[in-house]
Amino acid sequence: MIIVTGGAGFIGANFVLDWLALNDEPVLNLDKLTYAGNLENLASIEQDARHVFVHGDIADAPLLAHLFAQHRPRAVVNFAAESHVDRSIKGPEAFVQTNVVGTLHLLEASRAYWSSLEKEEQQAFRFLHVSTDEVYGSLEPGEPAFTEQHPFEPNSPYSASKAASDHLVRAWHHTYGLPVLTTNCSNNYGPYHFPEKLIPLMIINALAGKPLPIYGDGQQIRDWLYVRDHCSAIRQVLERGSVGETYNIGGWNEQTNLDIVGQICGLLDEWRPLPDGRSYRQQIVFVKDRPGHDRRYAIDARKLEHELGWKPAETFASGLRKTVAWYLEHPDWVANVQSGAYRTWMQTQYAETALA
Ligand code: NAD
Ligand code: DAU
């Protein structure tokens, strides 16, 4: 079996759902259920015996030791993190605690367990750390996309904490020989994305008749990848990636924020036209910029494409259509997230499976 951390969040939940749709190998899902953890994302596998949910913290060393001893995983996939840049600017401490200290404890628990294995099991074991393109800093227009050799130049408390965790993972391989893999992915979008992030926020605000807040001039560039393509890349790196290596993941899809919001408005104009015939674009407002706002990210994914033969299944046009359609088809998920009701639902629904 494998341990997945942060599997009740956006990408982790997509990963667990896809994993169990493709494999019979069980998943132990360790998640602290912060505001970003939502077990409604996993409602479709609620009765699935292959999914064991544990409510807990990756920084809880005794809990980790117990879980490793009890479940004897062949791999750990670490999604657990504080992930929102704006929150990191307002309150950096939680980011250092989970992203740095939490990763340290997960590495240490993995190392202790891995050291106790027979040689063959040791060789097969993997610790896959899920990270971000933001560790590489910000690109100027025309500069080549980030390769795995690009220096680390993190600019926000979030990206600095992720960069620190990437360095820990590297050091645990170099010093102790732990068989690690690291992935650095560009911006994801898709189902179950928490509506504090650009794409779901814009869809939900547009439908609610609220302003669509664009930071600064809206000309910042992000490189967008459909979440299930990120998950397929992680599965390939886990199975066939070279130990100790890092792999960039991205779909060669750079877009300005303003273009992204324009395309969302275009789809909503087509599928949910406003009664007065005007476009949702009228709701766009320009607001104060994010402090230290990175101007451009772009991922060079050739290593992953050439070494492992990975390719994304979605184009941005097809992925965005799926995403907007998903939010239109899941008003209850949106309402529960907005009201906070998903937290109550979690307590009642999962009380028995929670260890902590
Ligand atoms: P998210 O915020 O949606 O989910 C994070 C999950 O981790 C939540 O379920 C939360 O409850 C859990 N968690 C937080 N602290 C924890 C702790 N101490 N112990 C156990 N669980 C904890 O994040 P996401 O967007 O799904 O991102 C997942 C990972 O992918 C993160 O490591 C992030 O840095 C990375 N990443 C995200 C993107 C993106 O565009 N969202 C892109 C590249 C990489
Ligand atoms: O690049 C990968 C990273 O992408 C991940 O590591 C992070 O976890 C993830 O949150 C994301 O970070 P960003 O800061 O790029 O994503 P966010 O959705 O917060 O913002 C995307 C862009 O849109 C960014 O330039 C800021 C801008 N923005 C965002 C919000 C929420 C706005 O203009 N208005 C908004 O209201």
Tab-separated table of C-alpha atoms and ligand atoms in Angstrom:
chain	number	residue	atom	x	y	z
A	1	MET	CA	0.000	0.000	0.000
A	2	ILE	CA	0.989	3.642	-0.288
A	3	ILE	CA	0.687	6.550	2.116
A	4	VAL	CA	-0.679	9.765	0.643
A	5	THR	CA	-0.513	12.907	2.783
A	6	GLY	CA	-2.853	15.844	2.183
A	7	GLY	CA	-5.229	13.604	0.263
A	8	ALA	CA	-8.327	15.578	1.276
A	9	GLY	CA	-7.072	18.716	-0.473
A	10	PHE	CA	-7.419	19.709	-4.101
A	11	ILE	CA	-4.627	17.774	-5.826
A	12	GLY	CA	-4.329	15.027	-3.215
A	13	ALA	CA	-8.037	14.153	-3.506
A	14	ASN	CA	-7.829	14.024	-7.295
A	15	PHE	CA	-4.765	11.787	-6.931
A	16	VAL	CA	-6.471	9.371	-4.505
A	17	LEU	CA	-9.629	9.150	-6.643
A	18	ASP	CA	-7.620	8.451	-9.806
A	19	TRP	CA	-5.317	6.011	-8.006
A	20	LEU	CA	-8.200	3.868	-6.789
A	21	ALA	CA	-9.927	4.060	-10.166
A	22	LEU	CA	-6.788	2.646	-11.817
A	23	ASN	CA	-5.335	0.313	-9.131
A	24	ASP	CA	-6.381	-2.070	-6.428
A	25	GLU	CA	-3.458	-1.038	-4.242
A	26	PRO	CA	-4.808	0.514	-1.007
A	27	VAL	CA	-4.124	4.090	0.066
A	28	LEU	CA	-3.641	5.370	3.584
A	29	ASN	CA	-4.643	9.023	3.429
A	30	LEU	CA	-3.166	11.152	6.246
A	31	ASP	CA	-4.638	14.636	6.382
A	32	LYS	CA	-4.883	17.247	9.129
A	33	LEU	CA	-8.121	18.622	7.675
A	34	THR	CA	-7.144	22.262	7.762
A	35	TYR	CA	-9.614	24.701	6.174
A	36	ALA	CA	-8.334	23.327	2.797
A	37	GLY	CA	-9.018	19.673	3.617
A	38	ASN	CA	-12.488	18.567	2.589
A	39	LEU	CA	-13.615	14.973	2.936
A	40	GLU	CA	-16.569	15.704	0.678
A	41	ASN	CA	-13.953	15.511	-2.085
A	42	LEU	CA	-13.650	11.814	-1.228
A	43	ALA	CA	-17.356	11.067	-0.764
A	44	SER	CA	-17.400	8.700	-3.758
A	45	ILE	CA	-14.902	6.345	-2.027
A	46	GLU	CA	-16.442	6.632	1.435
A	47	GLN	CA	-17.329	2.907	1.507
A	48	ASP	CA	-14.217	1.759	-0.335
A	49	ALA	CA	-12.151	-0.558	1.885
A	50	ARG	CA	-9.022	0.277	-0.141
A	51	HIS	CA	-9.117	3.830	1.256
A	52	VAL	CA	-8.120	4.300	4.898
A	53	PHE	CA	-8.479	7.861	6.112
A	54	VAL	CA	-6.489	9.079	9.130
A	55	HIS	CA	-7.064	12.506	10.593
A	56	GLY	CA	-3.596	13.637	11.639
A	57	ASP	CA	-0.604	15.891	11.172
A	58	ILE	CA	2.561	15.077	9.184
A	59	ALA	CA	4.468	16.737	12.025
A	60	ASP	CA	3.148	14.201	14.580
A	61	ALA	CA	6.155	11.865	14.935
A	62	PRO	CA	4.535	9.221	17.212
A	63	LEU	CA	1.496	8.986	14.916
A	64	LEU	CA	3.769	8.582	11.888
A	65	ALA	CA	5.807	5.829	13.573
A	66	HIS	CA	2.583	3.984	14.411
A	67	LEU	CA	1.211	4.305	10.874
A	68	PHE	CA	4.415	3.108	9.212
A	69	ALA	CA	4.686	0.111	11.548
A	70	GLN	CA	1.037	-0.811	11.128
A	71	HIS	CA	0.634	-0.316	7.370
A	72	ARG	CA	4.138	-0.979	5.998
A	73	PRO	CA	3.857	1.211	2.881
A	74	ARG	CA	5.979	0.731	-0.234
A	75	ALA	CA	5.813	4.470	-0.938
A	76	VAL	CA	4.894	7.880	0.488
A	77	VAL	CA	3.484	10.657	-1.692
A	78	ASN	CA	3.640	13.960	0.161
A	79	PHE	CA	0.999	16.486	-0.904
A	80	ALA	CA	0.334	17.885	2.589
A	81	ALA	CA	1.098	21.592	2.724
A	82	GLU	CA	-0.176	25.052	3.337
A	83	SER	CA	-0.581	26.069	-0.296
A	84	HIS	CA	-2.010	29.578	-0.683
A	85	VAL	CA	0.436	32.425	-1.362
A	86	ASP	CA	-1.874	35.186	-0.052
A	87	ARG	CA	-2.342	33.350	3.249
A	88	SER	CA	1.439	32.913	3.542
A	89	ILE	CA	1.863	36.664	3.281
A	90	LYS	CA	-0.624	37.278	6.112
A	91	GLY	CA	0.552	34.414	8.341
A	92	PRO	CA	3.823	32.702	7.383
A	93	GLU	CA	4.249	30.582	10.526
A	94	ALA	CA	1.832	27.817	9.588
A	95	PHE	CA	3.716	27.484	6.291
A	96	VAL	CA	7.038	26.896	8.017
A	97	GLN	CA	5.412	24.532	10.498
A	98	THR	CA	3.742	22.243	7.959
A	99	ASN	CA	5.846	22.678	4.844
A	100	VAL	CA	9.237	22.602	6.571
A	101	VAL	CA	8.852	21.022	10.029
A	102	GLY	CA	6.120	18.665	8.831
A	103	THR	CA	8.227	17.494	5.885
A	104	LEU	CA	11.172	16.989	8.250
A	105	HIS	CA	9.106	14.679	10.482
A	106	LEU	CA	7.723	12.777	7.502
A	107	LEU	CA	11.253	12.284	6.161
A	108	GLU	CA	12.490	11.104	9.542
A	109	ALA	CA	9.629	8.647	9.995
A	110	SER	CA	10.166	7.369	6.450
A	111	ARG	CA	13.893	6.979	7.067
A	112	ALA	CA	13.405	5.059	10.319
A	113	TYR	CA	10.945	2.693	8.658
A	114	TRP	CA	12.998	2.342	5.458
A	115	SER	CA	16.151	1.552	7.479
A	116	SER	CA	14.315	-1.347	9.119
A	117	LEU	CA	13.368	-2.995	5.797
A	118	GLU	CA	15.021	-5.956	4.079
A	119	LYS	CA	17.322	-4.967	1.218
A	120	GLU	CA	14.832	-5.755	-1.565
A	121	GLU	CA	12.056	-3.749	0.105
A	122	GLN	CA	14.501	-0.910	0.727
A	123	GLN	CA	15.341	-0.767	-2.947
A	124	ALA	CA	11.682	-0.681	-3.938
A	125	PHE	CA	10.674	2.027	-1.420
A	126	ARG	CA	10.014	5.592	-2.657
A	127	PHE	CA	9.400	8.957	-0.976
A	128	LEU	CA	7.829	11.277	-3.547
A	129	HIS	CA	7.692	14.933	-2.587
A	130	VAL	CA	5.169	17.096	-4.456
A	131	SER	CA	6.471	20.612	-4.969
A	132	THR	CA	5.974	23.697	-7.065
A	133	ASP	CA	7.497	25.796	-9.841
A	134	GLU	CA	7.401	28.774	-7.444
A	135	VAL	CA	10.677	27.623	-5.846
A	136	TYR	CA	12.463	28.856	-8.993
A	137	GLY	CA	11.290	32.478	-8.548
A	138	SER	CA	9.959	34.718	-11.294
A	139	LEU	CA	10.829	34.932	-15.016
A	140	GLU	CA	11.207	38.029	-17.192
A	141	PRO	CA	9.315	38.100	-20.503
A	142	GLY	CA	11.233	36.089	-23.115
A	143	GLU	CA	13.383	34.219	-20.588
A	144	PRO	CA	13.425	30.448	-21.153
A	145	ALA	CA	11.106	28.323	-19.030
A	146	PHE	CA	12.367	26.830	-15.744
A	147	THR	CA	14.425	23.661	-16.156
A	148	GLU	CA	15.360	21.420	-13.223
A	149	GLN	CA	18.741	23.197	-13.180
A	150	HIS	CA	17.281	26.653	-12.567
A	151	PRO	CA	18.513	28.110	-9.260
A	152	PHE	CA	16.086	28.323	-6.372
A	153	GLU	CA	14.955	31.955	-5.938
A	154	PRO	CA	11.720	31.777	-3.910
A	155	ASN	CA	9.983	35.104	-3.326
A	156	SER	CA	6.998	34.462	-1.033
A	157	PRO	CA	6.827	32.833	2.392
A	158	TYR	CA	4.952	29.976	0.690
A	159	SER	CA	7.575	29.384	-1.992
A	160	ALA	CA	10.416	29.810	0.510
A	161	SER	CA	8.880	27.128	2.731
A	162	LYS	CA	8.416	24.786	-0.232
A	163	ALA	CA	12.010	25.429	-1.367
A	164	ALA	CA	13.203	24.566	2.150
A	165	SER	CA	11.256	21.316	2.038
A	166	ASP	CA	12.723	20.445	-1.376
A	167	HIS	CA	16.216	20.965	0.058
A	168	LEU	CA	15.445	18.694	3.012
A	169	VAL	CA	14.250	15.960	0.668
A	170	ARG	CA	17.423	16.284	-1.427
A	171	ALA	CA	19.619	16.128	1.692
A	172	TRP	CA	17.845	13.023	3.052
A	173	HIS	CA	18.780	11.254	-0.175
A	174	HIS	CA	22.341	12.546	-0.320
A	175	THR	CA	23.147	11.979	3.354
A	176	TYR	CA	21.056	8.964	4.321
A	177	GLY	CA	20.339	7.350	0.945
A	178	LEU	CA	16.555	7.599	1.330
A	179	PRO	CA	15.119	6.837	-2.154
A	180	VAL	CA	13.418	10.141	-2.900
A	181	LEU	CA	11.808	11.745	-5.937
A	182	THR	CA	10.742	15.391	-6.208
A	183	THR	CA	8.277	16.910	-8.643
A	184	ASN	CA	7.935	20.655	-9.314
A	185	CYS	CA	4.661	21.437	-11.029
A	186	SER	CA	3.088	24.576	-12.462
A	187	ASN	CA	-0.379	25.948	-11.570
A	188	ASN	CA	-3.097	23.314	-11.417
A	189	TYR	CA	-6.814	23.741	-12.053
A	190	GLY	CA	-9.810	21.388	-12.094
A	191	PRO	CA	-12.483	19.827	-9.846
A	192	TYR	CA	-12.351	20.277	-6.035
A	193	HIS	CA	-10.135	23.381	-6.260
A	194	PHE	CA	-10.695	25.480	-3.128
A	195	PRO	CA	-12.282	28.798	-4.122
A	196	GLU	CA	-9.559	31.030	-2.719
A	197	LYS	CA	-7.471	30.323	-5.846
A	198	LEU	CA	-7.854	32.257	-9.086
A	199	ILE	CA	-9.880	29.934	-11.341
A	200	PRO	CA	-12.513	28.602	-8.886
A	201	LEU	CA	-12.824	32.031	-7.235
A	202	MET	CA	-13.605	33.653	-10.570
A	203	ILE	CA	-16.166	31.006	-11.575
A	204	ILE	CA	-17.967	31.213	-8.246
A	205	ASN	CA	-17.871	35.003	-7.946
A	206	ALA	CA	-19.091	35.421	-11.515
A	207	LEU	CA	-22.107	33.172	-10.883
A	208	ALA	CA	-22.870	34.991	-7.606
A	209	GLY	CA	-22.822	38.406	-9.356
A	210	LYS	CA	-19.778	39.423	-7.317
A	211	PRO	CA	-16.692	41.369	-8.484
A	212	LEU	CA	-13.896	39.450	-10.234
A	213	PRO	CA	-10.810	40.898	-8.481
A	214	ILE	CA	-7.717	41.093	-10.699
A	215	TYR	CA	-4.511	41.872	-8.805
A	216	GLY	CA	-2.472	44.741	-10.307
A	217	ASP	CA	-2.611	44.935	-14.107
A	218	GLY	CA	-3.605	41.270	-14.626
A	219	GLN	CA	-0.643	40.715	-16.964
A	220	GLN	CA	1.090	38.219	-14.644
A	221	ILE	CA	1.655	34.886	-16.358
A	222	ARG	CA	1.023	31.419	-14.981
A	223	ASP	CA	1.525	28.059	-16.725
A	224	TRP	CA	-1.663	26.044	-16.261
A	225	LEU	CA	-2.039	22.245	-16.073
A	226	TYR	CA	-5.229	20.237	-15.588
A	227	VAL	CA	-5.029	18.540	-12.179
A	228	ARG	CA	-5.520	14.977	-13.462
A	229	ASP	CA	-2.550	15.474	-15.801
A	230	HIS	CA	-0.463	16.440	-12.779
A	231	CYS	CA	-1.647	13.230	-11.087
A	232	SER	CA	-0.741	11.082	-14.110
A	233	ALA	CA	2.746	12.632	-14.122
A	234	ILE	CA	3.189	11.869	-10.407
A	235	ARG	CA	2.175	8.236	-10.992
A	236	GLN	CA	4.762	7.914	-13.764
A	237	VAL	CA	7.527	9.508	-11.701
A	238	LEU	CA	6.635	7.242	-8.768
A	239	GLU	CA	6.853	4.086	-10.860
A	240	ARG	CA	9.693	4.910	-13.246
A	241	GLY	CA	11.500	8.043	-12.071
A	242	SER	CA	15.214	7.817	-11.254
A	243	VAL	CA	15.873	7.913	-7.521
A	244	GLY	CA	17.263	11.228	-6.276
A	245	GLU	CA	16.047	13.130	-9.351
A	246	THR	CA	13.639	16.043	-9.637
A	247	TYR	CA	11.109	16.307	-12.464
A	248	ASN	CA	9.390	19.472	-13.652
A	249	ILE	CA	5.725	19.012	-14.577
A	250	GLY	CA	3.862	21.421	-16.840
A	251	GLY	CA	1.725	21.641	-19.941
A	252	TRP	CA	3.453	24.447	-21.919
A	253	ASN	CA	0.447	26.653	-21.379
A	254	GLU	CA	1.377	30.190	-20.352
A	255	GLN	CA	-1.506	32.650	-20.009
A	256	THR	CA	-2.016	36.031	-18.382
A	257	ASN	CA	-4.454	36.193	-15.497
A	258	LEU	CA	-6.660	38.574	-17.453
A	259	ASP	CA	-6.865	36.108	-20.360
A	260	ILE	CA	-7.796	33.297	-17.974
A	261	VAL	CA	-10.622	35.328	-16.453
A	262	GLY	CA	-11.783	36.385	-19.919
A	263	GLN	CA	-12.039	32.737	-21.009
A	264	ILE	CA	-14.006	31.791	-17.880
A	265	CYS	CA	-16.416	34.667	-18.565
A	266	GLY	CA	-16.724	33.514	-22.182
A	267	LEU	CA	-17.754	29.992	-21.141
A	268	LEU	CA	-20.239	31.289	-18.577
A	269	ASP	CA	-21.693	33.701	-21.170
A	270	GLU	CA	-22.286	30.623	-23.359
A	271	TRP	CA	-23.604	28.236	-20.684
A	272	ARG	CA	-25.276	30.568	-18.142
A	273	PRO	CA	-26.073	33.782	-20.064
A	274	LEU	CA	-26.976	36.753	-17.875
A	275	PRO	CA	-30.636	37.794	-18.210
A	276	ASP	CA	-29.671	41.294	-19.397
A	277	GLY	CA	-27.487	39.832	-22.179
A	278	ARG	CA	-24.317	41.464	-20.873
A	279	SER	CA	-21.045	39.590	-20.416
A	280	TYR	CA	-19.699	38.415	-17.051
A	281	ARG	CA	-16.617	40.449	-18.060
A	282	GLN	CA	-18.455	43.531	-16.742
A	283	GLN	CA	-17.779	42.159	-13.207
A	284	ILE	CA	-13.975	42.407	-13.611
A	285	VAL	CA	-12.371	44.907	-11.222
A	286	PHE	CA	-8.693	45.741	-10.818
A	287	VAL	CA	-7.557	45.660	-7.173
A	288	LYS	CA	-4.359	46.279	-5.204
A	289	ASP	CA	-1.533	43.987	-6.254
A	290	ARG	CA	-0.253	41.044	-4.165
A	291	PRO	CA	2.940	42.113	-2.308
A	292	GLY	CA	6.007	40.662	-4.037
A	293	HIS	CA	3.787	39.295	-6.818
A	294	ASP	CA	5.793	36.993	-9.129
A	295	ARG	CA	5.400	38.167	-12.707
A	296	ARG	CA	5.809	34.976	-14.694
A	297	TYR	CA	6.166	31.224	-14.220
A	298	ALA	CA	6.830	28.760	-17.042
A	299	ILE	CA	7.857	25.109	-16.817
A	300	ASP	CA	10.144	23.252	-19.178
A	301	ALA	CA	8.813	19.682	-18.900
A	302	ARG	CA	11.129	18.071	-21.476
A	303	LYS	CA	12.948	15.870	-18.965
A	304	LEU	CA	9.680	14.215	-17.911
A	305	GLU	CA	8.464	13.988	-21.505
A	306	HIS	CA	11.688	12.492	-22.876
A	307	GLU	CA	12.721	10.234	-19.975
A	308	LEU	CA	9.306	8.923	-18.984
A	309	GLY	CA	7.196	9.596	-22.081
A	310	TRP	CA	4.591	11.609	-20.130
A	311	LYS	CA	2.158	13.841	-21.979
A	312	PRO	CA	-0.880	15.735	-20.681
A	313	ALA	CA	-4.245	14.413	-21.854
A	314	GLU	CA	-6.024	17.790	-21.775
A	315	THR	CA	-5.476	20.999	-23.684
A	316	PHE	CA	-6.217	24.170	-21.746
A	317	ALA	CA	-9.446	24.636	-23.749
A	318	SER	CA	-10.732	21.128	-22.925
A	319	GLY	CA	-9.553	21.277	-19.297
A	320	LEU	CA	-11.155	24.647	-18.665
A	321	ARG	CA	-14.449	23.485	-20.168
A	322	LYS	CA	-14.410	20.443	-17.874
A	323	THR	CA	-13.584	22.617	-14.885
A	324	VAL	CA	-16.279	25.246	-15.449
A	325	ALA	CA	-18.804	22.475	-16.174
A	326	TRP	CA	-17.822	20.717	-12.919
A	327	TYR	CA	-18.485	23.846	-10.837
A	328	LEU	CA	-21.831	24.377	-12.588
A	329	GLU	CA	-22.771	20.753	-11.867
A	330	HIS	CA	-21.725	20.822	-8.193
A	331	PRO	CA	-23.574	23.738	-6.555
A	332	ASP	CA	-23.866	21.765	-3.289
A	333	TRP	CA	-20.084	21.311	-3.012
A	334	VAL	CA	-19.664	25.038	-3.615
A	335	ALA	CA	-22.378	25.985	-1.104
A	336	ASN	CA	-20.925	23.693	1.577
A	337	VAL	CA	-17.448	25.129	1.103
A	338	GLN	CA	-18.749	28.674	1.231
A	339	SER	CA	-20.884	28.149	4.314
A	340	GLY	CA	-18.256	26.049	6.086
A	341	ALA	CA	-20.803	23.215	6.284
A	342	TYR	CA	-18.254	20.787	4.803
A	343	ARG	CA	-16.432	20.839	8.117
A	344	THR	CA	-19.473	19.654	10.067
A	345	TRP	CA	-20.160	17.036	7.433
A	346	MET	CA	-16.642	15.720	7.871
A	347	GLN	CA	-16.993	15.367	11.628
A	348	THR	CA	-20.206	13.375	11.460
A	349	GLN	CA	-19.303	11.342	8.403
A	350	TYR	CA	-15.787	10.329	9.364
A	351	ALA	CA	-15.733	10.310	13.154
A	352	GLU	CA	-15.144	6.555	13.257
A	353	THR	CA	-12.179	6.500	10.889
A	354	ALA	CA	-10.330	9.320	12.637
A	355	LEU	CA	-7.447	8.140	14.760
A	356	ALA	CA	-6.537	11.532	16.181
B	1	NAD	P1	-4.536	22.259	-0.740
B	1	NAD	O1	-4.286	23.441	0.120
B	1	NAD	O2	-5.779	22.193	-1.555
B	1	NAD	O3	-4.506	20.923	0.145
B	1	NAD	C1	-3.555	20.698	1.132
B	1	NAD	C2	-4.018	19.518	1.977
B	1	NAD	O4	-3.004	19.259	2.962
B	1	NAD	C3	-5.311	19.771	2.739
B	1	NAD	O5	-6.158	18.653	2.638
B	1	NAD	C4	-4.852	19.988	4.177
B	1	NAD	O6	-5.826	19.616	5.132
B	1	NAD	C5	-3.634	19.091	4.232
B	1	NAD	N1	-2.672	19.502	5.279
B	1	NAD	C6	-2.228	20.759	5.558
B	1	NAD	N2	-1.361	20.737	6.597
B	1	NAD	C7	-1.239	19.425	6.954
B	1	NAD	C8	-0.479	18.755	7.938
B	1	NAD	N3	0.323	19.429	8.777
B	1	NAD	N4	-0.579	17.418	8.048
B	1	NAD	C9	-1.403	16.715	7.213
B	1	NAD	N5	-2.162	17.311	6.260
B	1	NAD	C10	-2.080	18.647	6.116
B	1	NAD	O7	-3.242	22.114	-1.658
B	1	NAD	P2	-3.113	21.597	-3.151
B	1	NAD	O8	-3.348	22.716	-4.086
B	1	NAD	O9	-3.875	20.337	-3.290
B	1	NAD	O10	-1.541	21.289	-3.193
B	1	NAD	C11	-1.041	20.007	-2.813
B	1	NAD	C12	0.467	20.022	-2.939
B	1	NAD	O11	0.844	20.329	-4.277
B	1	NAD	C13	1.158	21.074	-2.072
B	1	NAD	O12	2.335	20.508	-1.553
B	1	NAD	C14	1.477	22.205	-3.039
B	1	NAD	O13	2.615	22.900	-2.623
B	1	NAD	C15	1.727	21.434	-4.305
B	1	NAD	N6	1.448	22.148	-5.569
B	1	NAD	C16	0.265	22.769	-5.765
B	1	NAD	C17	-0.003	23.375	-6.989
B	1	NAD	C18	-1.328	24.062	-7.266
B	1	NAD	O14	-1.469	24.709	-8.314
B	1	NAD	N7	-2.334	23.946	-6.419
B	1	NAD	C19	0.957	23.354	-8.011
B	1	NAD	C20	2.176	22.723	-7.753
B	1	NAD	C21	2.400	22.098	-6.545
B	2	DAU	O1	2.679	27.758	-9.515
B	2	DAU	C1	2.184	26.770	-8.668
B	2	DAU	C2	1.448	27.411	-7.520
B	2	DAU	O2	0.210	27.884	-8.046
B	2	DAU	C3	1.196	26.471	-6.353
B	2	DAU	O3	2.438	26.084	-5.816
B	2	DAU	C4	0.340	27.147	-5.287
B	2	DAU	O4	0.047	26.238	-4.249
B	2	DAU	C5	-0.946	27.608	-5.934
B	2	DAU	O5	-1.746	28.298	-4.990
B	2	DAU	C6	-0.645	28.516	-7.119
B	2	DAU	O6	-0.081	29.778	-6.701
B	2	DAU	P1	-0.511	31.157	-7.397
B	2	DAU	O7	-0.211	32.262	-6.492
B	2	DAU	O8	0.013	31.218	-8.799
B	2	DAU	O9	-2.104	30.883	-7.528
B	2	DAU	P2	-3.391	31.785	-7.233
B	2	DAU	O10	-4.570	31.042	-7.741
B	2	DAU	O11	-3.417	32.296	-5.847
B	2	DAU	O12	-3.145	33.033	-8.198
B	2	DAU	C7	-2.945	32.854	-9.602
B	2	DAU	C8	-2.661	34.225	-10.177
B	2	DAU	O13	-3.865	35.011	-10.125
B	2	DAU	C9	-1.609	35.018	-9.429
B	2	DAU	O14	-0.861	35.784	-10.349
B	2	DAU	C10	-2.440	35.946	-8.515
B	2	DAU	C11	-3.678	36.198	-9.347
B	2	DAU	N1	-4.929	36.430	-8.595
B	2	DAU	C12	-5.273	35.521	-7.647
B	2	DAU	C13	-6.435	35.682	-6.915
B	2	DAU	C14	-6.827	34.674	-5.853
B	2	DAU	C15	-5.722	37.521	-8.870
B	2	DAU	O15	-5.395	38.328	-9.768
B	2	DAU	N2	-6.869	37.682	-8.165
B	2	DAU	C16	-7.254	36.818	-7.189
B	2	DAU	O16	-8.305	37.039	-6.544
